Each structure stands twice: as C-alpha cells, then as structure tokens.
Amino acid sequence: NAGVTQTPKFQVLKTGQSMTLQCAQDMNHNSMYWYRQDPGMGLRLIYYSASEGTTDKGEVPNGYNVSRLNKREFSLRLESAAPSQTSVYFCASSLRGGDSETQYFGPGTRLLVL
Amino acid sequence: RKEVEQDPGPFNVPEGATVAFNCTYSNSASQSFFWYRQDCRKEPKLLMSVYSSGNEDGRFTAQLNRASQYISLLIRDSKLSDSATYLCVVNKGGYSSASKIIFGSGTRLSIRP
C-alpha cells in the first residue's frame, strides 16, 4: 500500500495563478483532510471531507476550494494564489473521522507564491 | 491563548538521557489526546495515543492530567533517532469531530552523541 500520496511535491506560483493539489489514499478511509503548516504554528485545518460526497470548512478555508472526487481522492484548489498561501500543505486520511482515530498523512506539498 | 500550547524548545540532550515534554490544552471537554512525531521536512506520524490511565510503549510514556489540562511525554534512554519535533494533538470531540482536531506547534528535540 502506498498510503497517502500527494502531487506535486514542490510548486512555485506567481501571485494570481491557480493550481490544484492532488491527494489520494488507498486505505479505504472515509475521511480526508487538508492542512497547512507554517513556521511556529501547528497544522491548521483548511477543509475536510467526513465521507465521500461531503466537504466542510475547517479553521482557515478562505482562498481555497476542495473536491472529493471519489472515496480515494480529495483535491485542494487555489483559484488565485497569494503570497500568504506560501506554506507546506499536508493531506491526511482516517478511517471514519472518529475522535480516537489515527490520521495518516501524505508527504506534503511545498508551495511558494511569489 | 492558543487552544493547545507546547514549549517550542529546542531541547538539546545527550544520548541516553531522559527527557519530558508537557502540553497544555484549554478546552476541558477535550476527548482524545495524541502525540505525533514529525521529522525534518517530513509528514507527521502517530507516536502514541494518550489514555486516561497513562500508557507506555517501550521507552515512551504518555500521561494525561485532566484536572490540570495537560498531557506529557517522557522519553527514556534517548537515542539519536529520537531527534524530531513532537506534536501534541487534542480532539475536542463532539458532532463532526473531524473538524475539532487541534495540533500544537510542536516541541523540537535534538539528541547529541
């Protein structure tokens, strides 16, 4: 099993450009998440999908959109990138999104917006 | 005040030493607690869950103090490979608990030979 995979690993954008970050998991998990991690701050939840067909906002959703394409895939889109979106983005999944479940993370995407 | 607070460190200790970190949380209704480990430029990975009665996994011991709202992680006989950032994670629980997971900003640990 590959676990959680993310593409691309690195990306440089200019302000105003758009891009989609891809995430896929092969663990048959129902819940998937997108986080961003900035220096000195914990991971912050952008959006999550408790199950296929549903998506909900997390703590910092502004400037992002998501699509839960199917059970395996959950993408994050930046419509008009801003320098404040420079960050490391992690996708994660868990079996059912329950309180005590482990989250499994992808390797991350490092995004620089100039 | 942050919902989950950790001392950022770095903690710089010699190999073989015992080191302990604390993490405080603000929501007394929090349900689940975890320690994750994150190596430099890598993704977080679960180290251990923290149970009310305390739990041990080899050289690692985690404890929960609900009255004082903190969790702790103790590492005995530290190894060079323990060098990493340790993230405290709290789940506030409740409806749609997927959105109630709060990560601390992490404590950096560096083990020196």
Short mmCIF file of C-alpha atoms in Angstrom, two decimals:
data_model
loop_
_atom_site.label_atom_id
_atom_site.label_comp_id
_atom_site.label_asym_id
_atom_site.label_seq_id
_atom_site.Cartn_x
_atom_site.Cartn_y
_atom_site.Cartn_z
CA ASN A 1 0.00 0.00 0.00
CA ALA A 2 1.21 3.48 -0.85
CA GLY A 3 -0.85 5.04 1.95
CA VAL A 4 -1.50 8.73 1.24
CA THR A 5 0.12 10.23 -1.83
CA GLN A 6 0.28 13.89 -2.84
CA THR A 7 1.29 15.67 -6.01
CA PRO A 8 3.19 17.81 -6.72
CA LYS A 9 5.96 17.73 -4.09
CA PHE A 10 7.06 21.30 -4.84
CA GLN A 11 5.48 24.19 -6.69
CA VAL A 12 6.33 27.83 -7.32
CA LEU A 13 3.47 30.11 -8.37
CA LYS A 14 3.17 33.76 -9.18
CA THR A 15 0.54 35.82 -7.41
CA GLY A 16 -2.81 35.32 -9.11
CA GLN A 17 -2.03 31.96 -10.68
CA SER A 18 -4.19 28.95 -9.91
CA MET A 19 -3.31 25.38 -9.17
CA THR A 20 -4.74 22.15 -7.82
CA LEU A 21 -3.04 19.96 -5.25
CA GLN A 22 -3.90 16.29 -5.63
CA CYS A 23 -4.26 13.74 -2.85
CA ALA A 24 -5.14 10.06 -2.97
CA GLN A 25 -5.31 7.28 -0.37
CA ASP A 26 -5.52 3.55 -0.86
CA MET A 27 -6.54 2.57 2.69
CA ASN A 28 -10.30 2.67 2.03
CA HIS A 29 -10.65 5.52 4.51
CA ASN A 30 -13.85 7.53 4.64
CA SER A 31 -12.47 10.80 5.99
CA MET A 32 -9.90 13.02 4.35
CA TYR A 33 -8.35 16.36 5.34
CA TRP A 34 -6.27 19.22 4.03
CA TYR A 35 -3.93 21.07 6.41
CA ARG A 36 -1.39 23.80 6.03
CA GLN A 37 1.71 24.09 8.21
CA ASP A 38 3.53 27.37 8.75
CA PRO A 39 6.65 28.01 10.87
CA GLY A 40 5.86 28.35 14.56
CA MET A 41 2.27 27.27 14.08
CA GLY A 42 0.57 23.95 14.36
CA LEU A 43 -1.10 22.30 11.45
CA ARG A 44 -4.29 24.18 10.63
CA LEU A 45 -7.27 22.50 9.03
CA ILE A 46 -8.32 24.04 5.71
CA TYR A 47 -11.12 21.70 4.63
CA TYR A 48 -12.15 18.18 5.42
CA SER A 49 -14.42 15.54 3.96
CA ALA A 50 -16.06 13.27 6.51
CA SER A 51 -17.19 10.90 3.77
CA GLU A 52 -17.49 10.67 0.02
CA GLY A 53 -19.81 13.37 -1.25
CA THR A 54 -19.40 15.76 1.69
CA THR A 55 -16.97 18.57 2.36
CA ASP A 56 -16.81 21.10 5.18
CA LYS A 57 -14.75 24.14 6.07
CA GLY A 58 -12.05 23.94 8.66
CA GLU A 59 -10.26 26.72 10.50
CA VAL A 60 -8.70 28.53 7.51
CA PRO A 61 -10.77 27.91 4.34
CA ASN A 62 -10.54 31.35 2.72
CA GLY A 63 -8.86 31.30 -0.68
CA TYR A 64 -9.27 27.54 -1.15
CA ASN A 65 -11.77 25.13 -2.63
CA VAL A 66 -11.90 21.36 -2.45
CA SER A 67 -13.38 18.45 -4.35
CA ARG A 68 -13.93 14.96 -3.01
CA LEU A 69 -13.75 13.28 -6.39
CA ASN A 70 -14.42 9.78 -5.07
CA LYS A 71 -13.59 7.82 -1.95
CA ARG A 72 -9.88 7.77 -2.78
CA GLU A 73 -9.22 11.30 -3.97
CA PHE A 74 -9.51 14.74 -2.36
CA SER A 75 -8.12 17.75 -4.19
CA LEU A 76 -7.38 21.29 -2.99
CA ARG A 77 -7.60 24.21 -5.39
CA LEU A 78 -6.12 27.68 -5.10
CA GLU A 79 -8.03 29.87 -7.54
CA SER A 80 -5.86 32.97 -7.26
CA ALA A 81 -2.70 32.33 -5.27
CA ALA A 82 -1.45 34.94 -2.80
CA PRO A 83 1.94 35.16 -1.01
CA SER A 84 0.11 34.42 2.27
CA GLN A 85 -0.61 30.95 0.89
CA THR A 86 3.09 30.09 0.85
CA SER A 87 3.15 27.05 3.10
CA VAL A 88 3.53 23.31 3.34
CA TYR A 89 0.28 21.53 2.58
CA PHE A 90 -0.49 18.11 4.01
CA CYS A 91 -3.32 15.80 3.07
CA ALA A 92 -4.42 13.23 5.62
CA SER A 93 -7.00 10.48 5.95
CA SER A 94 -8.60 8.48 8.72
CA LEU A 95 -10.94 5.54 8.76
CA ARG A 96 -14.18 7.21 9.86
CA GLY A 97 -13.16 10.57 11.33
CA GLY A 98 -13.83 9.39 14.85
CA ASP A 99 -12.42 11.01 17.99
CA SER A 100 -9.74 8.49 18.74
CA GLU A 101 -8.62 7.59 15.24
CA THR A 102 -5.14 7.91 13.85
CA GLN A 103 -4.66 10.30 10.97
CA TYR A 104 -2.32 9.21 8.19
CA PHE A 105 -0.51 11.98 6.37
CA GLY A 106 0.86 12.34 2.89
CA PRO A 107 4.44 13.57 2.30
CA GLY A 108 3.33 17.17 1.78
CA THR A 109 3.46 19.78 -0.98
CA ARG A 110 5.78 22.76 -0.53
CA LEU A 111 4.24 25.80 -2.18
CA LEU A 112 5.94 29.13 -2.73
CA VAL A 113 3.86 32.03 -4.03
CA LEU A 114 5.89 34.95 -5.33
CA ARG B 1 -4.36 31.97 24.30
CA LYS B 2 -3.74 29.04 21.96
CA GLU B 3 -6.01 26.04 22.38
CA VAL B 4 -3.02 23.70 22.55
CA GLU B 5 0.29 25.04 23.81
CA GLN B 6 3.73 23.49 23.74
CA ASP B 7 7.18 24.71 24.63
CA PRO B 8 8.84 25.04 21.20
CA GLY B 9 12.26 24.09 22.56
CA PRO B 10 14.69 23.12 21.26
CA PHE B 11 15.51 20.58 23.91
CA ASN B 12 19.12 19.55 23.40
CA VAL B 13 20.02 16.48 25.47
CA PRO B 14 22.77 13.85 25.42
CA GLU B 15 22.15 10.35 24.18
CA GLY B 16 20.87 8.14 26.97
CA ALA B 17 19.21 10.97 28.87
CA THR B 18 15.58 11.09 29.94
CA VAL B 19 13.57 14.00 28.59
CA ALA B 20 9.98 15.08 29.19
CA PHE B 21 7.65 17.50 27.44
CA ASN B 22 4.34 18.89 28.53
CA CYS B 23 1.45 20.18 26.51
CA THR B 24 -1.49 22.17 27.89
CA TYR B 25 -4.95 22.40 26.36
CA SER B 26 -7.67 24.93 27.05
CA ASN B 27 -10.91 23.05 26.36
CA SER B 28 -11.87 20.94 29.37
CA ALA B 29 -14.31 18.96 27.20
CA SER B 30 -11.49 17.57 25.05
CA GLN B 31 -11.93 13.89 24.39
CA SER B 32 -8.85 12.38 22.79
CA PHE B 33 -5.17 13.07 23.00
CA PHE B 34 -2.19 12.04 20.92
CA TRP B 35 1.50 12.57 20.39
CA TYR B 36 2.70 12.71 16.79
CA ARG B 37 6.29 12.80 15.66
CA GLN B 38 7.48 14.87 12.72
CA ASP B 39 10.95 14.51 11.26
CA CYS B 40 12.52 17.45 9.46
CA ARG B 41 10.72 18.16 6.18
CA LYS B 42 8.55 15.05 6.58
CA GLU B 43 4.93 14.36 7.41
CA PRO B 44 3.63 13.86 10.96
CA LYS B 45 3.23 10.27 12.10
CA LEU B 46 1.40 8.94 15.13
CA LEU B 47 3.74 8.17 18.00
CA MET B 48 1.13 7.17 20.55
CA SER B 49 -2.35 7.87 21.80
CA VAL B 50 -2.69 9.10 25.37
CA TYR B 51 -5.11 7.27 27.63
CA SER B 52 -6.60 8.46 30.90
CA SER B 53 -4.71 5.85 32.90
CA GLY B 54 -1.41 6.67 31.19
CA ASN B 55 0.30 4.35 28.77
CA GLU B 56 3.74 3.14 27.86
CA ASP B 57 5.27 1.99 24.60
CA GLY B 58 8.85 0.86 25.04
CA ARG B 59 10.92 3.89 26.04
CA PHE B 60 7.97 6.27 25.67
CA THR B 61 5.42 7.05 28.39
CA ALA B 62 2.42 9.31 27.91
CA GLN B 63 0.25 10.68 30.68
CA LEU B 64 -2.92 12.73 30.87
CA ASN B 65 -3.88 15.04 33.70
CA ARG B 66 -7.46 16.16 33.11
CA ALA B 67 -7.66 18.25 36.28
CA SER B 68 -4.75 20.43 35.20
CA GLN B 69 -5.47 20.00 31.47
CA TYR B 70 -2.11 18.81 30.31
CA ILE B 71 -0.55 15.80 28.70
CA SER B 72 3.05 14.73 28.94
CA LEU B 73 5.53 12.64 27.02
CA LEU B 74 8.54 11.04 28.68
CA ILE B 75 11.35 9.53 26.63
CA ARG B 76 13.81 7.32 28.49
CA ASP B 77 17.27 6.28 27.30
CA SER B 78 17.05 8.69 24.37
CA LYS B 79 18.57 7.71 21.02
CA LEU B 80 19.96 9.85 18.24
CA SER B 81 16.99 8.70 16.15
CA ASP B 82 14.59 10.35 18.62
CA SER B 83 15.64 13.77 17.26
CA ALA B 84 12.45 15.20 15.79
CA THR B 85 9.59 17.58 16.51
CA TYR B 86 6.89 16.19 18.78
CA LEU B 87 3.37 17.43 18.13
CA CYS B 88 0.69 17.41 20.79
CA VAL B 89 -2.75 16.77 19.30
CA VAL B 90 -6.09 17.22 21.03
CA ASN B 91 -9.51 16.28 19.71
CA LYS B 92 -12.29 18.35 21.22
CA GLY B 93 -14.80 15.75 20.12
CA GLY B 94 -18.50 16.23 19.69
CA TYR B 95 -20.53 16.37 16.50
CA SER B 96 -18.40 16.36 13.38
CA SER B 97 -15.35 15.72 15.47
CA ALA B 98 -13.19 15.60 12.37
CA SER B 99 -13.07 19.37 12.49
CA LYS B 100 -12.18 19.52 16.15
CA ILE B 101 -8.63 18.23 15.92
CA ILE B 102 -6.15 20.80 17.18
CA PHE B 103 -2.41 20.48 16.65
CA GLY B 104 0.17 22.11 18.87
CA SER B 105 3.03 23.87 17.15
CA GLY B 106 5.47 21.22 18.33
CA THR B 107 8.48 20.77 20.59
CA ARG B 108 11.84 20.28 18.91
CA LEU B 109 14.11 17.64 20.39
CA SER B 110 17.75 17.24 19.44
CA ILE B 111 19.77 14.33 20.83
CA ARG B 112 23.55 14.80 20.79
CA PRO B 113 26.10 11.95 20.80
#
